[in-house]
Short mmCIF file of N, CA and C in Angstrom, two decimals:
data_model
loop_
_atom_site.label_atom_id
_atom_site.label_comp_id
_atom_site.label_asym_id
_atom_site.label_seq_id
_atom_site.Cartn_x
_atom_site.Cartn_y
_atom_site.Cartn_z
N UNK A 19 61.11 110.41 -124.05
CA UNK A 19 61.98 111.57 -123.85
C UNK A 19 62.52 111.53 -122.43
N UNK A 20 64.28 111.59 -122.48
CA UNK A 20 64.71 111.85 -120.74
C UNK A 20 64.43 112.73 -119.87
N UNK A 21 64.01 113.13 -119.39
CA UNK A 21 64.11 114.68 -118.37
C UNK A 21 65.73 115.00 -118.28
N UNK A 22 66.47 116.05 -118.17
CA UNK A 22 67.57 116.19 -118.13
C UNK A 22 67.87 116.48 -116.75
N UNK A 23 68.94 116.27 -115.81
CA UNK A 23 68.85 116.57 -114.40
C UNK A 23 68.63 118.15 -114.61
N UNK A 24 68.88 118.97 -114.88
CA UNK A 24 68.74 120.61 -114.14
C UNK A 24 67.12 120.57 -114.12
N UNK A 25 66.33 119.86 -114.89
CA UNK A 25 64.67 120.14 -115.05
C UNK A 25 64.32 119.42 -114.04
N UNK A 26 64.97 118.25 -113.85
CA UNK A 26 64.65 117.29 -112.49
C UNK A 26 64.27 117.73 -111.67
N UNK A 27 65.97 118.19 -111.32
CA UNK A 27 66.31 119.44 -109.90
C UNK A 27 65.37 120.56 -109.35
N UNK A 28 65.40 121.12 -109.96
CA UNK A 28 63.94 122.27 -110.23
C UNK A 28 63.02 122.01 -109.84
N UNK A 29 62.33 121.16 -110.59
CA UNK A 29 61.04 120.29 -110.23
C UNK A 29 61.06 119.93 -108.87
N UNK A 30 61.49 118.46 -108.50
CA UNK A 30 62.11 118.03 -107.01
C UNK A 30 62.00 119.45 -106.13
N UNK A 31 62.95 120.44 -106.38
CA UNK A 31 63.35 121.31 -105.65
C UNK A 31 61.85 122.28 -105.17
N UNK A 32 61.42 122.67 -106.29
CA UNK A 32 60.49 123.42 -105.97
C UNK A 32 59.26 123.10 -105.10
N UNK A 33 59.10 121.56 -105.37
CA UNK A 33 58.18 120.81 -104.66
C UNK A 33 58.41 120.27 -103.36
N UNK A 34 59.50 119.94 -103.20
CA UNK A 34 60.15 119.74 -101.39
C UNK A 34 60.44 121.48 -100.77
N UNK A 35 60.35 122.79 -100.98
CA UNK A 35 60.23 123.89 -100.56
C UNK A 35 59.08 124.26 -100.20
N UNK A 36 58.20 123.85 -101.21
CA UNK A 36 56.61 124.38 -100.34
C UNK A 36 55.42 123.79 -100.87
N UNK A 37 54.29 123.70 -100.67
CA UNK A 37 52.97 122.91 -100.80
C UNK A 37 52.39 123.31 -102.01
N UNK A 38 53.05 122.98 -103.08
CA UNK A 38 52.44 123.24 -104.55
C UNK A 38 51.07 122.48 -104.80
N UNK A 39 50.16 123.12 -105.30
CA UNK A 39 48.97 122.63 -105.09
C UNK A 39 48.46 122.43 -106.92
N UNK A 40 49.27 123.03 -107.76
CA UNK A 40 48.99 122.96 -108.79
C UNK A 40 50.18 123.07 -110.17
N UNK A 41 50.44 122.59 -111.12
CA UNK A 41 51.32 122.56 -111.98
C UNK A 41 52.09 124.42 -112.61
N UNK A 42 50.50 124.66 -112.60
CA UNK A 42 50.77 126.07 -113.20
C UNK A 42 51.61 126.54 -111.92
N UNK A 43 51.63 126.34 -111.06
CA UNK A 43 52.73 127.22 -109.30
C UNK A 43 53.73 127.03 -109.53
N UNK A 44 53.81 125.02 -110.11
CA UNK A 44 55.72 124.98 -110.23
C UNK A 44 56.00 125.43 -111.68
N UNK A 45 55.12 125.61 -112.49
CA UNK A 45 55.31 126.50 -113.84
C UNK A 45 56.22 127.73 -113.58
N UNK A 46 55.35 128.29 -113.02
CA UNK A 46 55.85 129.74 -112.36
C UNK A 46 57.07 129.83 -111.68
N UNK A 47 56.97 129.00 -110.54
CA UNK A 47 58.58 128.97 -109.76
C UNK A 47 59.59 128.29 -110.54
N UNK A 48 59.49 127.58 -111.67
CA UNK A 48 60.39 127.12 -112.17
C UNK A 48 61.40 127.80 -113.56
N UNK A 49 59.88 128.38 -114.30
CA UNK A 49 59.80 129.37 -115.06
C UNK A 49 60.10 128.45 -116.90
N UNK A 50 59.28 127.26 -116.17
CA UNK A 50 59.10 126.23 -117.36
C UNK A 50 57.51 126.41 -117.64
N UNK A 51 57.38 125.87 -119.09
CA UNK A 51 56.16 125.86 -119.86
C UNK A 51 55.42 124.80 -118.80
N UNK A 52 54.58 125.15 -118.99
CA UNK A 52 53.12 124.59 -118.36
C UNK A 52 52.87 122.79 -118.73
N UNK A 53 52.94 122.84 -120.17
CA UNK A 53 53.29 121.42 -120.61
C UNK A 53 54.62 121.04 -120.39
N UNK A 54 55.91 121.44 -120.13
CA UNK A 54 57.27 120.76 -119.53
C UNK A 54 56.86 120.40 -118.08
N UNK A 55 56.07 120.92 -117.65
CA UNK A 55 56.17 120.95 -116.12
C UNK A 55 54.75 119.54 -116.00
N UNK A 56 53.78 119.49 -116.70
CA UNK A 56 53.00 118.30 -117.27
C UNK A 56 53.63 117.23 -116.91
N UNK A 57 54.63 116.93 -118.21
CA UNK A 57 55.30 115.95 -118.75
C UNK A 57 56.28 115.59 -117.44
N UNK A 58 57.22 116.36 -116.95
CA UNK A 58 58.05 116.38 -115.87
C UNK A 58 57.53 115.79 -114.54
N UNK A 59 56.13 116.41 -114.33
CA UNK A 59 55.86 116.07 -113.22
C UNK A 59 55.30 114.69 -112.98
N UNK A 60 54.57 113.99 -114.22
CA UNK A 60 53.89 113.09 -114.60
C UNK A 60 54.72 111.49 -115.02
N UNK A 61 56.28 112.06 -115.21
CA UNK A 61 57.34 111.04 -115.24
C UNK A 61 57.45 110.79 -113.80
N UNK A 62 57.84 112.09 -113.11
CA UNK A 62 57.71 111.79 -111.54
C UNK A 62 57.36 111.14 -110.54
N UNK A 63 56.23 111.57 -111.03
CA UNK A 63 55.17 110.59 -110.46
C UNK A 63 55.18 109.03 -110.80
N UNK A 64 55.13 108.92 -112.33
CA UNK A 64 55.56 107.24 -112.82
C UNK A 64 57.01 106.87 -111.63
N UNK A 65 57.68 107.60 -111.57
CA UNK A 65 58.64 106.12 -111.25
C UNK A 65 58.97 106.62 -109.69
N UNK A 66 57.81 107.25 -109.16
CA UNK A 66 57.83 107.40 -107.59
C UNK A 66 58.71 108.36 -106.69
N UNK A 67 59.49 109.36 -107.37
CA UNK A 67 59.88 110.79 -107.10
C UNK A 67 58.85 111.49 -105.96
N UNK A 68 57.53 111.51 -106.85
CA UNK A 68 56.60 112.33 -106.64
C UNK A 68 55.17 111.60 -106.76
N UNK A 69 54.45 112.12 -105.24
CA UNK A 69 53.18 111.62 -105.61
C UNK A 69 52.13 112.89 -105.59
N UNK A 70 50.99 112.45 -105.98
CA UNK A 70 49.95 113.85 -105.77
C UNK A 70 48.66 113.01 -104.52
N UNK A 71 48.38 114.22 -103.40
CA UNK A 71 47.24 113.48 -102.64
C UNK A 71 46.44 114.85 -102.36
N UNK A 72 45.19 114.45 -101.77
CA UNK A 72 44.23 115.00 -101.64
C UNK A 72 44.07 115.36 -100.07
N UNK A 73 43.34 116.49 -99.77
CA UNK A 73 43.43 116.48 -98.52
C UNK A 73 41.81 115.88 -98.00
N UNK A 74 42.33 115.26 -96.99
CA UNK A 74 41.13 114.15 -97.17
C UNK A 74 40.16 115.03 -96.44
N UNK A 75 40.37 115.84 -95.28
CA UNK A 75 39.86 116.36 -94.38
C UNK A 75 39.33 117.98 -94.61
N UNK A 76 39.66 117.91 -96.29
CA UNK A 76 39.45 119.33 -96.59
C UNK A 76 37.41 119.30 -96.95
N UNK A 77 37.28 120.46 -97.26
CA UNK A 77 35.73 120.68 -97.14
C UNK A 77 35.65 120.71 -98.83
N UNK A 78 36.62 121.11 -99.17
CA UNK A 78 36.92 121.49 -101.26
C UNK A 78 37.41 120.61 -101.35
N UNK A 79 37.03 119.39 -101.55
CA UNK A 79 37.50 118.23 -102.47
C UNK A 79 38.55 118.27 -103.23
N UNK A 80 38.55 119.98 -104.24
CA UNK A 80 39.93 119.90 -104.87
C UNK A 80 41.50 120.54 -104.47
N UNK A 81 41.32 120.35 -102.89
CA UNK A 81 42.49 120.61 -102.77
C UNK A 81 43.34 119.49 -102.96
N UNK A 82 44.50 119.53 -102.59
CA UNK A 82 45.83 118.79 -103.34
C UNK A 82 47.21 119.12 -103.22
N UNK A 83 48.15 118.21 -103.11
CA UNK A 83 49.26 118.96 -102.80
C UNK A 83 49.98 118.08 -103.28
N UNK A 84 51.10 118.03 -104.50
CA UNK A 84 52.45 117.41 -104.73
C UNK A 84 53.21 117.31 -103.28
N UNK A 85 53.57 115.54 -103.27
CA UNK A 85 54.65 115.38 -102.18
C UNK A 85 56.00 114.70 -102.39
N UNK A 86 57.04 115.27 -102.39
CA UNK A 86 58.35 114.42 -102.24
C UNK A 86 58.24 113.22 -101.54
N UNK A 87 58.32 111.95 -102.42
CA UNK A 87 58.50 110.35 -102.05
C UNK A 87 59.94 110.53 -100.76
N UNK A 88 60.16 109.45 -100.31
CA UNK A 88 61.35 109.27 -99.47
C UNK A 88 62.14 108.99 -101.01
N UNK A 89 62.06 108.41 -102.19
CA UNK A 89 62.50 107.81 -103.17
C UNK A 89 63.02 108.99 -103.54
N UNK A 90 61.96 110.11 -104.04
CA UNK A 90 62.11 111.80 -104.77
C UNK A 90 63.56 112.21 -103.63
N UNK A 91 63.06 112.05 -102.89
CA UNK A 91 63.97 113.06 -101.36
C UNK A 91 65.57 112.61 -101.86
N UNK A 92 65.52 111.20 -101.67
CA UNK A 92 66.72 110.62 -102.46
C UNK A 92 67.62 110.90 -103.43
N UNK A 93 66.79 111.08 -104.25
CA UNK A 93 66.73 111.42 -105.83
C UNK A 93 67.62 112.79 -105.72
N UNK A 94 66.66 113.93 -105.15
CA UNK A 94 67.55 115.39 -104.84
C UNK A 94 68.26 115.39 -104.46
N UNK A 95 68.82 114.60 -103.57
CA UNK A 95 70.21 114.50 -102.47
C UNK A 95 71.21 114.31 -103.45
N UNK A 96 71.10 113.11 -103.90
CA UNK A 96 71.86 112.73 -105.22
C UNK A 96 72.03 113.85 -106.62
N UNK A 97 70.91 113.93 -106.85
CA UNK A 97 71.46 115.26 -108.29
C UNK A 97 72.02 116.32 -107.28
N UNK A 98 71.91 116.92 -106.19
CA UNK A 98 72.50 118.41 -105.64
C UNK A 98 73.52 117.75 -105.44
N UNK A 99 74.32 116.72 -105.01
CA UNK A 99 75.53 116.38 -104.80
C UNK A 99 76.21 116.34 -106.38
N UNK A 100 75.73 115.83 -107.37
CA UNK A 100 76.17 116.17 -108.39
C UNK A 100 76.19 117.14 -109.30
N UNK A 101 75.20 118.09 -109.08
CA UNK A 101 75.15 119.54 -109.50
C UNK A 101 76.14 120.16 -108.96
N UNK A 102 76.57 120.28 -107.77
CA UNK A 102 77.53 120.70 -106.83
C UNK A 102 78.70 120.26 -107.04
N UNK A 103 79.25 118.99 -107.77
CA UNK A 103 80.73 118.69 -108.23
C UNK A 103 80.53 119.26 -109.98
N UNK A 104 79.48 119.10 -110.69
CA UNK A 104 79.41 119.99 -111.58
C UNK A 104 80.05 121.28 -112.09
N UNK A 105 79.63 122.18 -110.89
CA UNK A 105 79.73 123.35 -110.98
C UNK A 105 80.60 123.76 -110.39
N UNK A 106 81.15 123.21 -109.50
CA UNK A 106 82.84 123.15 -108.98
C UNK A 106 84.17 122.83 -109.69
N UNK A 107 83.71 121.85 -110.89
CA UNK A 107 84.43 121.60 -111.91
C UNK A 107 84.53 123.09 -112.96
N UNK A 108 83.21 123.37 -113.28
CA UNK A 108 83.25 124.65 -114.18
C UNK A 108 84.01 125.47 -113.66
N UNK A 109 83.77 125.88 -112.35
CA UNK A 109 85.02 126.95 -111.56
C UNK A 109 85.94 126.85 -111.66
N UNK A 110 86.24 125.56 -111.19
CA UNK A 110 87.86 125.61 -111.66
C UNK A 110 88.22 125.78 -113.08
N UNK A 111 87.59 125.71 -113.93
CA UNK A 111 87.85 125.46 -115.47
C UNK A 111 88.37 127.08 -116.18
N UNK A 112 86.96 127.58 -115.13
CA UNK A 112 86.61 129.01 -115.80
C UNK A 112 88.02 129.97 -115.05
N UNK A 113 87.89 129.91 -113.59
CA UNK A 113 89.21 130.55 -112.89
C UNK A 113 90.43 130.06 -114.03
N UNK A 114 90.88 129.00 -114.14
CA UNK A 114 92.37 129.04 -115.25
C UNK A 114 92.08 128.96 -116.26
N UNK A 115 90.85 129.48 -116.88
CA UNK A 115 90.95 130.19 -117.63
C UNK A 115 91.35 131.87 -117.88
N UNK A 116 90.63 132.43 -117.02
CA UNK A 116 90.67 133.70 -116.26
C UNK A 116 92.59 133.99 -116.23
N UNK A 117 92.83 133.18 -115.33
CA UNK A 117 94.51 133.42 -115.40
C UNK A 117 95.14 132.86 -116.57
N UNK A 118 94.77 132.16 -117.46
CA UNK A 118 95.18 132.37 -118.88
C UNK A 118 95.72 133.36 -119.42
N UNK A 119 94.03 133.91 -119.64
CA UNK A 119 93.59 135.48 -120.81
C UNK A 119 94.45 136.44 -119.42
N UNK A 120 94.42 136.52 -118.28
CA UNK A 120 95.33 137.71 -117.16
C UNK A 120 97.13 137.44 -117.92
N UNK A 121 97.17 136.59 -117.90
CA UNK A 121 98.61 136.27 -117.81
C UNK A 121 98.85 136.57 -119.60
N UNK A 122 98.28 136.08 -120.84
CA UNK A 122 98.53 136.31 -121.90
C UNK A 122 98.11 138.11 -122.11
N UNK A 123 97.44 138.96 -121.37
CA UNK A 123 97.20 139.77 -121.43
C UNK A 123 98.33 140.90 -120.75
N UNK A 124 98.71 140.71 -120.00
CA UNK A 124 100.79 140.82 -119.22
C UNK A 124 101.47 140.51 -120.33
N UNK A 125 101.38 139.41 -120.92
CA UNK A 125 102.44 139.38 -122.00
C UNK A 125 102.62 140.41 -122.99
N UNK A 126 101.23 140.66 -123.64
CA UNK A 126 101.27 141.56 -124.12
C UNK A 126 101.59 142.93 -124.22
N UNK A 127 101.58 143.23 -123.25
CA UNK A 127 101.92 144.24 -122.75
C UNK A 127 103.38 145.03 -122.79
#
């Protein structure tokens, strides 16, 4: 199964913002199922996005923290640059549309 970029994004995103220490956190901030965020994070990790480490110096063994690869860091730069011509495209699409339905709506008139 692909990950689709907006789940990417998210993911990436939420994890280069702050020290997620557990799946269920970017569950929450993402506002994806617990198993999407599994699967998502676990592709991640396969192809070097994302790694998971331990804090070595901690006294609780199970602490932990998801980290953005220089590879991941990459990765975001690239989908927000294309999310961003994305959604710049829709604008324009949606604005003439907008003056479409304005202008057929004058006609009517």
């Amino acid at each position: 199964m692909k990950i689709d970029i907006e789940t990417k994004y998210k993911v990436l995103d939420v994890v280069s913002k702050s020290k997620i220490s557990n799946q269920r956190s970017i569950a929450d901030k993402t506002k994806f199922s617990l198993g999407k965020v599994n699967y998502v994070v676990n592709q991640l990790i396969e192809v070097g996005f994302l790694k998971f480490e331990n804090f070595k110096n901690s006294e609780n063994k199970k602490n932990y923290v998801y980290i953005l690869t220089p590879s991941g860091l990459s990765e975001k730069i690239k989908i927000t640059q294309s999310f961003i011509e994305r959604k710049e495209q829709e604008y324009i699409e949606l604005k003439a549309e907008i003056e479409a339905l304005k202008a057929e709506k004058k006609s009517e008139i």
